[in-house]
Amino acid sequence: MSNPPNLERVFELLDNKLISWGAPGVLLAVGINQFAAGAWGRASACVVGAGGLWLIIKVGKRLAPKFDEALDWSIAEGEAWVKRTWNLSAFERHYIQQQAFHFEEDRIEGLERDRDRIPLLEEVFVPLELSNDAYALFHQDQKLAGQELAKQQLAKQQLAEQWHREDSLHIWDLLAKSKSDRRFRTMSILAKGGMGKTTLMKRIAVRYGQGKQPRNAPNLIPVLLRLRSLIDILIQDPPPLLPTLIREHHLATLGEPALTPPAQWAENILRQGRSLIMFDGFDEVPEQHRPQVSQWIEKQIRNYPEAIFIVTSRPAGFTKQFYTAPRPALTVFIKPFSPNQQAQFIRRWYWCQEVALRSRKQRKHARNQAQKRAEGLIAEIQERREDLGYMAENPLLLNMLVSFHRNTQGQPLPQQRLDLYQRIVQLQLDDRPRSRGIRLLLPYPTSIGLLQRIALTMVRAKRTTIAKNSLLQLLQKLPLWEEESVEAPAWVEQILAVNELLVEREPGQYEFPHASFQGFFAASYLVNVENKDQFNANLKQVLKNWNEAIWRETVLLYTAQLSPKLLNQVLRQACQINSEAAQLAADCLREYPRPGKIDPQLQQELEQLTQVVTDAKYQQLEAFLAAQEWKKADEETYRLMITTVGKEEGQLFEREELLNFPCEDLLTIDRLWRKYSNDRYGFSVQKEIYVRCGAKLDGEYPGDEIWKKFGAAVGWYVNQEWYRDILYDGTGVQGHLPKMGEIFYTKPILLSYSSLASRLVNCSG
């Protein structure tokens, strides 16, 4: 059978001797003839035409494969686009496009200023990397046994090995796997505040709406539901089923005119497995309603097993205490922004801002200015990794940093998060309005005080939103309105429109741009008191709510504003609550602004306080070890260590985290294990056995034979198999513990033990 015609074949035919020399030769002959006849113009045209035709044939043959590749790519993309959209009805295309339009702007409420262009999500979005920690893959709600357990463990191990071979893991990887593996049809995506959970969900909706999802992604109809806007609906008795919620509530939020779906449309896409349901912000549901909402979510998952479900939340709001229903099968975490991701975002953001100020003819100027400012900010973050690093790892805080950097025209960035919020609030409430000639209804200090009062009222009520009527009732009780000749509703409207430190995401429901702003204002109110009695009353309230999730930001930013002497008093009392409270006290120390030159006596007090906090963190571990409750001690060891490196329970350690694990914490844990086991258990005991088995303390994988030899020595490798039933009855051999829960025997995981052993040497030395 002959080869199909393509550009390369065409140019080969043109390049044969007859054509490649014949056609240009004829033109050349005609040109010479015209020269002889004195027709110089025609002669020149023929000669140039002959040369041009010969050049086209030769160059075309060289470039034909490239042309073919480009043509193949264009055809494939066209086919993929048709495949993605052909099975959508006219209504469905209109719906997903309308939803994409609703979410396509990268809006960061509270950071929108007249000098900043609101970019499209596509322009600045940097793909978020997800944790490929095998430990976090699957949550078992029921005990498995026998052959079923073995099959599940093998599946986990294979998946862990596959994922660890990948440099990064993205949401599209998970959605692609949902086509062949049912476990990927129910997922929870967890991360701390500001890490991009909502932005990731918006990105999915936008890509589907624009028909730009990757080729390997399933063809789905996305439905993005913000749970905080549905609370009143979901706590009804009975709450509506998912199709009703989509039809009567979700579609109405996507703008005018309201979308009118065909009969049974929502029910059909759920049952046919054509829908992707994204429940965003489970942690934003009030604590008292979370168990009820979790049960409702689980019911929808059971009702529509063919659909794909994603639940996003902060880890602290997704514990068994709050999410009481069986959990989604797959749990992943969003990784912090890496330095490379930070640089990508900064460059894209600055390019969007600078190009918006100039015409198309000024693109070169825009590029130069964007590059200059972006590289300056990137360099400052790199140089100040100690104090800016943890802020730049958070996409929301990085957005604040870059916006602040641009609006202050390159002034040095604040050293701490507290400083950043103070400067942003001053910009929004004072500097920016004055530069724009806007007359504010109330003086700057008065507005600050009102926002502080509002924030503390919301924190005390354990809510992130406040209804318009409740807000006005709170404000109108104050006498200042008559004194200032201002109406409270007018001030609220100005704060919304001009200062943007309150936002109205849902009609009649107000909130702060981010939970950390609410915490900042509430903390400032608690700190700025006029007498000792009021300070003690506020301190008592802070300590009473120390471990409440919604108080966390308030606690961190409250302690950051105390003098070292008062900080000492507060954290010592907090450490007496429990080990979890002591962990938060340690975070408070990390957040505490420390000037470059501090009084030596105060510095000594802070160092002593650090030791007090560290000791308090390990009270629970010591209690378990003293009682020889080895399993609980093993689990507590993991909890302490994973939170020390800034991760959440359910994640695994990375090699670098253990190679740089704080020595004081590591040695404290090891000392307690050795003390209460009579030197039978502990990391240093395992390290000595590890070395005797022939391993080097270089943080590298020692090889299969040495690892198996070590596993056999500590009772983890029995009868040529990795032994998963750890002995917690005290009968394990020397070095049997700690093991910190279930482990998958893959090289990346095993490196953790080699890294930990190497770290022990450095800490001990």
Coordinates of C-alpha atoms in Angstrom, one line a residue, residues 297-761:
I297 CA -22.0 14.9 51.9
E298 CA -21.5 11.2 52.5
K299 CA -25.2 10.5 51.7
Q300 CA -24.8 12.2 48.3
I301 CA -21.6 10.2 47.6
R302 CA -23.6 7.0 48.3
N303 CA -26.6 8.1 46.2
Y304 CA -24.4 8.9 43.2
P305 CA -21.5 6.4 43.2
E306 CA -20.6 7.1 39.5
A307 CA -20.0 10.8 40.1
I308 CA -16.6 12.2 41.2
F309 CA -16.5 14.2 44.5
I310 CA -13.8 16.4 45.9
V311 CA -14.0 18.0 49.4
T312 CA -11.5 20.7 50.4
S313 CA -10.7 21.8 53.9
R314 CA -8.1 22.9 56.4
P315 CA -6.8 19.8 58.2
A316 CA -7.8 21.2 61.6
G317 CA -11.4 21.4 60.5
F318 CA -11.5 17.9 58.9
T319 CA -10.7 15.8 61.9
K320 CA -12.9 12.9 63.0
Q321 CA -14.4 15.3 65.6
F322 CA -15.9 17.4 62.8
Y323 CA -16.1 15.1 59.7
T324 CA -18.0 12.3 61.4
A325 CA -19.1 10.5 58.3
P326 CA -16.9 7.9 56.5
R327 CA -14.1 9.9 54.8
P328 CA -13.3 10.1 51.1
A329 CA -11.1 7.2 49.9
L330 CA -8.2 9.4 48.9
T331 CA -6.6 12.2 50.9
V332 CA -3.9 14.5 49.5
F333 CA -2.3 17.7 50.7
I334 CA -1.3 20.8 48.8
K335 CA 2.5 21.3 49.1
P336 CA 3.9 24.7 50.0
F337 CA 5.1 26.9 47.1
S338 CA 8.6 26.0 46.1
P339 CA 11.1 28.7 45.3
N340 CA 10.6 27.9 41.6
Q341 CA 6.8 28.3 42.0
Q342 CA 7.3 31.5 43.9
A343 CA 9.4 32.9 41.1
Q344 CA 7.0 31.8 38.4
F345 CA 4.1 33.5 40.2
I346 CA 6.0 36.8 40.9
R347 CA 7.1 37.1 37.2
R348 CA 3.6 36.4 35.9
W349 CA 2.0 38.8 38.3
Y350 CA 4.3 41.6 37.6
W351 CA 4.0 41.1 33.8
C352 CA 0.2 41.4 34.1
Q353 CA 0.5 44.6 36.0
E354 CA 3.1 46.3 33.9
V355 CA 1.6 45.4 30.5
A356 CA -1.8 46.7 31.6
L357 CA -0.3 50.2 32.0
R358 CA 1.1 50.5 28.5
S359 CA 0.0 50.3 24.9
R360 CA 1.1 47.4 22.6
K361 CA 3.9 49.5 21.2
Q362 CA 5.3 49.7 24.8
R363 CA 5.5 46.0 25.4
K364 CA 9.3 46.1 25.5
H365 CA 9.2 48.7 28.3
A366 CA 6.6 46.7 30.2
R367 CA 8.8 43.6 29.9
N368 CA 11.9 45.3 31.2
Q369 CA 10.1 47.0 34.1
A370 CA 8.3 43.7 35.0
Q371 CA 11.5 41.8 34.9
K372 CA 13.4 44.4 37.0
R373 CA 10.8 44.5 39.7
A374 CA 10.1 40.8 39.8
E375 CA 13.8 39.8 40.0
G376 CA 14.3 42.4 42.7
L377 CA 11.5 40.8 44.8
I378 CA 12.7 37.3 44.1
A379 CA 16.2 38.2 45.2
E380 CA 15.0 39.8 48.4
I381 CA 12.9 36.7 49.3
Q382 CA 15.9 34.4 48.6
E383 CA 18.2 36.6 50.7
R384 CA 15.7 36.7 53.6
R385 CA 14.6 33.1 53.5
E386 CA 14.8 33.0 57.4
D387 CA 12.1 35.6 58.0
L388 CA 10.2 35.6 54.6
G389 CA 10.5 32.0 53.5
Y390 CA 7.4 30.7 55.3
M391 CA 5.3 33.6 54.0
A392 CA 6.4 33.1 50.4
E393 CA 5.5 29.4 50.7
N394 CA 1.8 30.4 51.1
P395 CA 0.2 31.6 47.9
L396 CA -2.1 34.1 49.6
L397 CA 0.7 35.6 51.7
L398 CA 2.9 35.7 48.6
N399 CA 0.2 37.6 46.8
M400 CA 0.2 40.0 49.6
L401 CA 4.0 40.4 49.5
V402 CA 4.1 41.1 45.8
S403 CA 1.1 43.5 45.9
F404 CA 2.8 45.3 48.9
H405 CA 6.1 45.4 47.1
R406 CA 4.6 47.0 44.0
N407 CA 2.4 49.5 45.8
T408 CA 5.3 50.7 48.1
Q409 CA 7.6 51.0 45.0
G410 CA 10.2 48.5 46.2
Q411 CA 10.5 49.4 49.9
P412 CA 12.0 46.5 52.0
L413 CA 9.4 43.9 52.8
P414 CA 8.2 43.5 56.4
Q415 CA 10.1 41.1 58.5
Q416 CA 7.2 39.2 60.0
R417 CA 3.6 38.4 59.2
L418 CA 2.4 40.8 61.9
D419 CA 4.3 43.6 60.2
L420 CA 2.9 42.7 56.8
Y421 CA -0.7 43.0 58.1
Q422 CA -0.1 46.2 59.9
R423 CA 1.4 47.8 56.7
I424 CA -1.4 46.5 54.5
V425 CA -4.1 47.8 56.8
Q426 CA -2.4 51.2 56.9
L427 CA -2.2 51.2 53.1
Q428 CA -5.9 50.3 52.8
L429 CA -7.3 52.5 55.5
D430 CA -5.0 55.5 55.3
D431 CA -2.3 55.9 52.7
R432 CA -4.2 54.8 49.6
P433 CA -7.4 56.8 50.2
R434 CA -5.4 59.9 50.9
S435 CA -3.3 59.5 47.7
R436 CA -6.5 59.2 45.7
G437 CA -8.1 62.2 47.4
I438 CA -10.9 60.2 49.0
R439 CA -12.3 61.6 52.2
L440 CA -12.9 58.9 54.7
L441 CA -15.9 59.1 57.0
L442 CA -14.0 58.2 60.1
P443 CA -10.4 58.8 61.2
Y444 CA -7.9 56.0 60.7
P445 CA -7.7 55.0 64.4
T446 CA -11.5 55.0 64.8
S447 CA -11.9 52.7 61.8
I448 CA -9.2 50.4 63.1
G449 CA -11.0 50.1 66.5
L450 CA -14.4 49.3 64.8
L451 CA -12.8 46.5 62.7
Q452 CA -11.1 45.1 65.8
R453 CA -14.4 45.0 67.6
I454 CA -16.2 43.3 64.7
A455 CA -13.4 40.7 64.4
L456 CA -13.4 39.9 68.1
T457 CA -17.2 39.5 68.1
M458 CA -17.0 37.0 65.2
V459 CA -14.1 35.1 66.8
R460 CA -16.0 34.8 70.1
A461 CA -19.0 33.5 68.2
K462 CA -16.7 31.1 66.3
R463 CA -17.9 32.4 62.9
T464 CA -16.1 33.7 59.9
T465 CA -19.1 35.6 58.6
I466 CA -21.5 38.1 60.1
A467 CA -25.0 38.9 58.8
K468 CA -25.6 42.5 57.8
N469 CA -28.4 43.0 60.4
S470 CA -26.1 41.6 63.2
L471 CA -23.2 43.8 62.0
L472 CA -25.4 47.0 62.1
Q473 CA -26.9 46.1 65.4
L474 CA -23.4 45.7 66.9
L475 CA -22.2 49.1 65.5
Q476 CA -25.2 51.2 66.2
K477 CA -24.9 50.6 69.9
L478 CA -21.8 52.7 69.9
P479 CA -22.0 56.4 70.8
L480 CA -19.4 57.6 68.3
W481 CA -21.8 57.9 65.3
E482 CA -23.6 60.9 66.9
E483 CA -20.2 62.4 67.8
E484 CA -18.8 62.0 64.3
S485 CA -22.1 62.8 62.5
V486 CA -21.8 59.6 60.5
E487 CA -24.3 56.8 59.8
A488 CA -23.0 53.3 60.5
P489 CA -24.4 51.8 57.2
A490 CA -22.5 54.5 55.3
W491 CA -19.2 53.6 57.0
V492 CA -19.8 49.9 56.3
E493 CA -20.4 50.7 52.6
Q494 CA -17.2 52.7 52.4
I495 CA -15.1 50.0 54.1
L496 CA -16.5 47.5 51.5
A497 CA -16.0 49.8 48.4
V498 CA -12.9 51.8 49.2
N499 CA -10.9 50.0 51.9
E500 CA -11.9 46.4 51.1
L501 CA -11.1 45.2 54.6
L502 CA -14.6 43.7 54.8
V503 CA -16.0 41.9 51.8
E504 CA -19.5 40.7 50.9
R505 CA -19.0 37.4 49.1
E506 CA -22.7 36.5 49.6
P507 CA -25.6 38.9 49.7
G508 CA -26.1 40.2 53.2
Q509 CA -23.1 38.2 54.6
Y510 CA -19.9 40.0 55.5
E511 CA -16.5 38.7 56.3
F512 CA -12.8 39.6 56.4
P513 CA -10.7 39.0 53.3
H514 CA -9.0 36.1 55.0
A515 CA -9.2 34.4 58.4
S516 CA -5.8 35.8 59.2
F517 CA -7.1 39.3 58.9
Q518 CA -9.9 38.5 61.2
G519 CA -7.4 37.1 63.7
F520 CA -5.1 40.2 63.3
F521 CA -7.9 42.6 64.2
A522 CA -9.3 40.5 67.0
A523 CA -5.8 40.0 68.5
S524 CA -5.1 43.8 68.3
Y525 CA -8.3 44.5 70.2
L526 CA -7.3 42.1 72.9
V527 CA -3.8 43.5 73.2
N528 CA -4.6 47.2 73.2
V529 CA -6.2 47.6 76.7
E530 CA -6.0 50.4 79.1
N531 CA -5.6 48.6 82.4
K532 CA -4.2 45.4 84.0
D533 CA -7.6 44.0 84.9
Q534 CA -8.7 44.1 81.3
F535 CA -5.5 42.6 80.1
N536 CA -5.9 39.7 82.6
A537 CA -9.5 39.2 81.5
N538 CA -8.4 39.1 77.9
L539 CA -5.5 36.7 78.7
K540 CA -7.9 34.4 80.5
Q541 CA -10.2 34.3 77.4
V542 CA -7.3 33.6 75.0
L543 CA -6.1 30.7 77.2
K544 CA -9.6 29.4 77.5
N545 CA -9.9 29.2 73.7
W546 CA -6.2 28.3 73.0
N547 CA -6.9 25.0 71.3
E548 CA -10.0 26.2 69.3
A549 CA -9.3 26.1 65.6
I550 CA -11.0 29.3 64.8
W551 CA -8.9 31.1 67.5
R552 CA -5.6 29.9 66.1
E553 CA -4.8 33.1 64.0
T554 CA -5.9 35.3 66.9
V555 CA -3.6 33.5 69.3
L556 CA -0.6 33.7 67.0
L557 CA -1.1 37.4 66.2
Y558 CA -2.0 38.2 69.8
T559 CA 1.2 36.8 71.2
A560 CA 3.2 38.5 68.4
Q561 CA 2.2 41.9 69.8
L562 CA 3.2 41.2 73.4
S563 CA 6.3 42.4 75.1
P564 CA 8.9 39.6 75.8
K565 CA 8.0 39.8 79.5
L566 CA 4.2 39.3 78.8
L567 CA 4.9 36.7 76.2
N568 CA 6.8 34.7 78.9
Q569 CA 3.8 34.9 81.2
V570 CA 1.3 33.9 78.5
L571 CA 3.2 30.9 77.0
R572 CA 4.1 29.5 80.3
Q573 CA 0.5 29.3 81.3
A574 CA -0.4 27.9 77.9
C575 CA 2.1 25.1 78.3
Q576 CA 0.2 23.9 81.4
I577 CA -2.9 23.1 79.3
N578 CA -1.6 20.1 77.3
S579 CA 0.9 19.1 74.7
E580 CA -1.1 20.4 71.8
A581 CA -1.3 23.8 73.5
A582 CA 2.4 23.6 73.9
Q583 CA 2.8 22.9 70.2
L584 CA 0.9 26.1 69.4
A585 CA 3.1 27.9 72.0
A586 CA 6.1 26.8 69.9
D587 CA 4.4 28.2 66.8
C588 CA 3.9 31.5 68.7
L589 CA 7.6 31.7 69.4
R590 CA 8.4 31.2 65.7
E591 CA 6.0 34.0 64.7
Y592 CA 7.3 36.4 67.4
P593 CA 9.1 39.4 65.9
R594 CA 12.6 39.5 67.2
P595 CA 14.6 42.6 66.5
G596 CA 18.2 42.2 65.4
K597 CA 19.5 43.6 68.7
I598 CA 17.6 42.6 71.8
D599 CA 18.4 43.2 75.4
P600 CA 20.7 40.2 76.5
Q601 CA 18.5 39.6 79.5
L602 CA 15.3 39.4 77.4
Q603 CA 17.1 37.2 74.9
Q604 CA 18.0 34.9 77.8
E605 CA 14.4 34.9 78.9
L606 CA 13.2 33.9 75.4
E607 CA 15.7 31.1 75.3
Q608 CA 14.6 29.8 78.6
L609 CA 11.0 30.1 77.5
T610 CA 11.8 28.1 74.3
Q611 CA 13.1 25.3 76.6
V612 CA 9.9 25.4 78.7
V613 CA 7.7 25.2 75.6
T614 CA 9.8 22.3 74.2
D615 CA 9.5 20.3 77.4
A616 CA 5.8 20.9 77.6
K617 CA 5.3 19.6 74.0
Y618 CA 6.5 16.2 75.2
Q619 CA 4.5 15.9 78.3
Q620 CA 2.0 13.6 76.6
L621 CA 4.7 11.4 75.1
E622 CA 6.4 11.1 78.4
A623 CA 3.1 10.1 80.1
F624 CA 2.5 7.3 77.5
L625 CA 6.0 6.0 77.8
A626 CA 6.0 6.1 81.6
A627 CA 2.8 4.0 81.4
Q628 CA 4.4 1.7 78.8
E629 CA 1.5 2.5 76.4
W630 CA 3.9 1.8 73.4
K631 CA 1.4 2.1 70.6
K632 CA 0.1 5.5 71.8
A633 CA 3.7 6.7 72.4
D634 CA 4.5 5.6 68.8
E635 CA 1.6 7.6 67.4
E636 CA 2.4 10.6 69.5
T637 CA 6.0 10.5 68.3
Y638 CA 4.8 10.7 64.8
R639 CA 2.4 13.5 65.6
L640 CA 5.0 15.6 67.3
M641 CA 7.6 15.1 64.6
I642 CA 5.3 15.8 61.6
T643 CA 3.9 19.0 63.2
T644 CA 7.4 20.1 64.1
V645 CA 8.4 20.2 60.4
G646 CA 5.2 22.1 59.6
K647 CA 3.1 19.3 58.1
E648 CA -0.2 17.8 59.1
E649 CA -1.0 14.4 60.5
G650 CA -1.4 11.9 57.7
Q651 CA 1.7 13.1 55.8
L652 CA 5.1 11.6 55.4
F653 CA 8.5 13.1 56.0
E654 CA 10.7 14.1 53.1
R655 CA 14.4 13.4 53.3
E656 CA 15.4 17.1 53.6
E657 CA 13.0 17.6 56.5
L658 CA 14.7 14.8 58.6
L659 CA 18.2 15.8 57.6
N660 CA 17.4 19.2 59.0
F661 CA 15.2 18.2 61.9
P662 CA 15.7 20.4 65.0
C663 CA 18.3 18.7 67.1
E664 CA 16.8 19.7 70.4
D665 CA 13.5 18.1 69.6
L666 CA 15.0 15.0 68.1
L667 CA 17.3 14.4 71.1
T668 CA 14.4 15.0 73.5
I669 CA 12.3 12.3 71.8
D670 CA 15.1 9.9 71.7
R671 CA 16.0 10.5 75.4
L672 CA 12.5 9.8 76.5
W673 CA 12.2 6.6 74.6
R674 CA 15.5 5.3 75.9
K675 CA 14.7 6.4 79.5
Y676 CA 11.4 4.6 79.8
S677 CA 12.4 1.5 77.8
N678 CA 15.7 1.0 79.7
D679 CA 17.7 1.6 76.4
R680 CA 15.7 -0.9 74.5
Y681 CA 13.9 1.5 72.2
G682 CA 14.7 4.8 70.6
F683 CA 16.1 6.3 67.4
S684 CA 19.7 6.2 68.6
V685 CA 19.3 2.5 69.5
Q686 CA 18.1 1.9 65.9
K687 CA 21.0 4.0 64.6
E688 CA 23.5 1.7 66.3
I689 CA 21.9 -1.4 64.9
Y690 CA 21.7 0.3 61.5
V691 CA 25.5 0.8 61.5
R692 CA 26.2 -2.7 62.7
C693 CA 24.3 -4.0 59.7
G694 CA 26.8 -2.2 57.4
A695 CA 25.0 1.0 56.6
K696 CA 26.7 4.4 56.3
L697 CA 25.4 7.5 58.0
D698 CA 25.3 9.6 54.8
G699 CA 21.5 9.9 54.5
E700 CA 21.5 7.7 51.4
Y701 CA 19.7 4.4 50.8
P702 CA 21.9 1.6 52.0
G703 CA 20.8 -1.0 49.5
D704 CA 18.2 -3.8 49.7
E705 CA 20.4 -6.3 51.4
I706 CA 21.5 -4.0 54.2
W707 CA 18.0 -2.7 54.7
K708 CA 16.6 -6.2 55.0
K709 CA 19.3 -7.1 57.4
F710 CA 18.4 -4.1 59.5
G711 CA 14.7 -4.9 59.2
A712 CA 15.4 -8.4 60.5
A713 CA 17.5 -7.1 63.4
V714 CA 14.7 -4.8 64.7
G715 CA 11.9 -7.3 64.0
W716 CA 10.3 -5.6 61.0
Y717 CA 11.4 -8.3 58.4
V718 CA 10.4 -11.8 59.4
N719 CA 10.5 -14.9 57.3
Q720 CA 11.5 -13.0 54.2
E721 CA 8.5 -10.7 54.5
W722 CA 8.1 -7.2 55.9
Y723 CA 6.2 -7.6 59.1
R724 CA 3.4 -5.1 59.4
D725 CA 2.0 -6.1 62.8
I726 CA 4.3 -4.2 65.1
L727 CA 4.6 -5.6 68.7
Y728 CA 3.3 -3.0 71.1
D729 CA 3.1 -5.3 74.1
G730 CA 6.7 -4.6 75.1
T731 CA 8.0 -8.0 73.7
G732 CA 9.6 -6.5 70.6
V733 CA 13.4 -6.9 70.1
Q734 CA 15.8 -4.2 70.7
G735 CA 15.2 -1.3 68.3
H736 CA 11.7 -2.5 67.5
L737 CA 10.3 1.0 68.3
P738 CA 9.6 3.8 67.5
K739 CA 8.2 3.0 64.0
M740 CA 5.6 5.8 63.8
G741 CA 2.7 3.8 62.3
E742 CA 2.2 2.0 59.0
I743 CA 5.1 2.2 56.6
F744 CA 5.4 1.3 52.9
Y745 CA 8.7 -0.3 52.1
T746 CA 9.7 1.8 49.1
K747 CA 13.1 3.5 48.7
P748 CA 11.9 7.1 49.3
I749 CA 10.3 6.0 52.5
L750 CA 13.2 4.0 53.7
L751 CA 15.5 7.0 53.1
S752 CA 13.7 8.6 56.0
Y753 CA 15.4 6.2 58.4
S754 CA 18.8 6.7 56.9
S755 CA 18.3 10.5 57.0
L756 CA 17.2 10.3 60.7
A757 CA 20.2 8.2 61.6
S758 CA 22.4 10.7 59.8
R759 CA 20.8 13.6 61.7
L760 CA 21.3 11.9 65.0
V761 CA 25.0 11.8 64.4

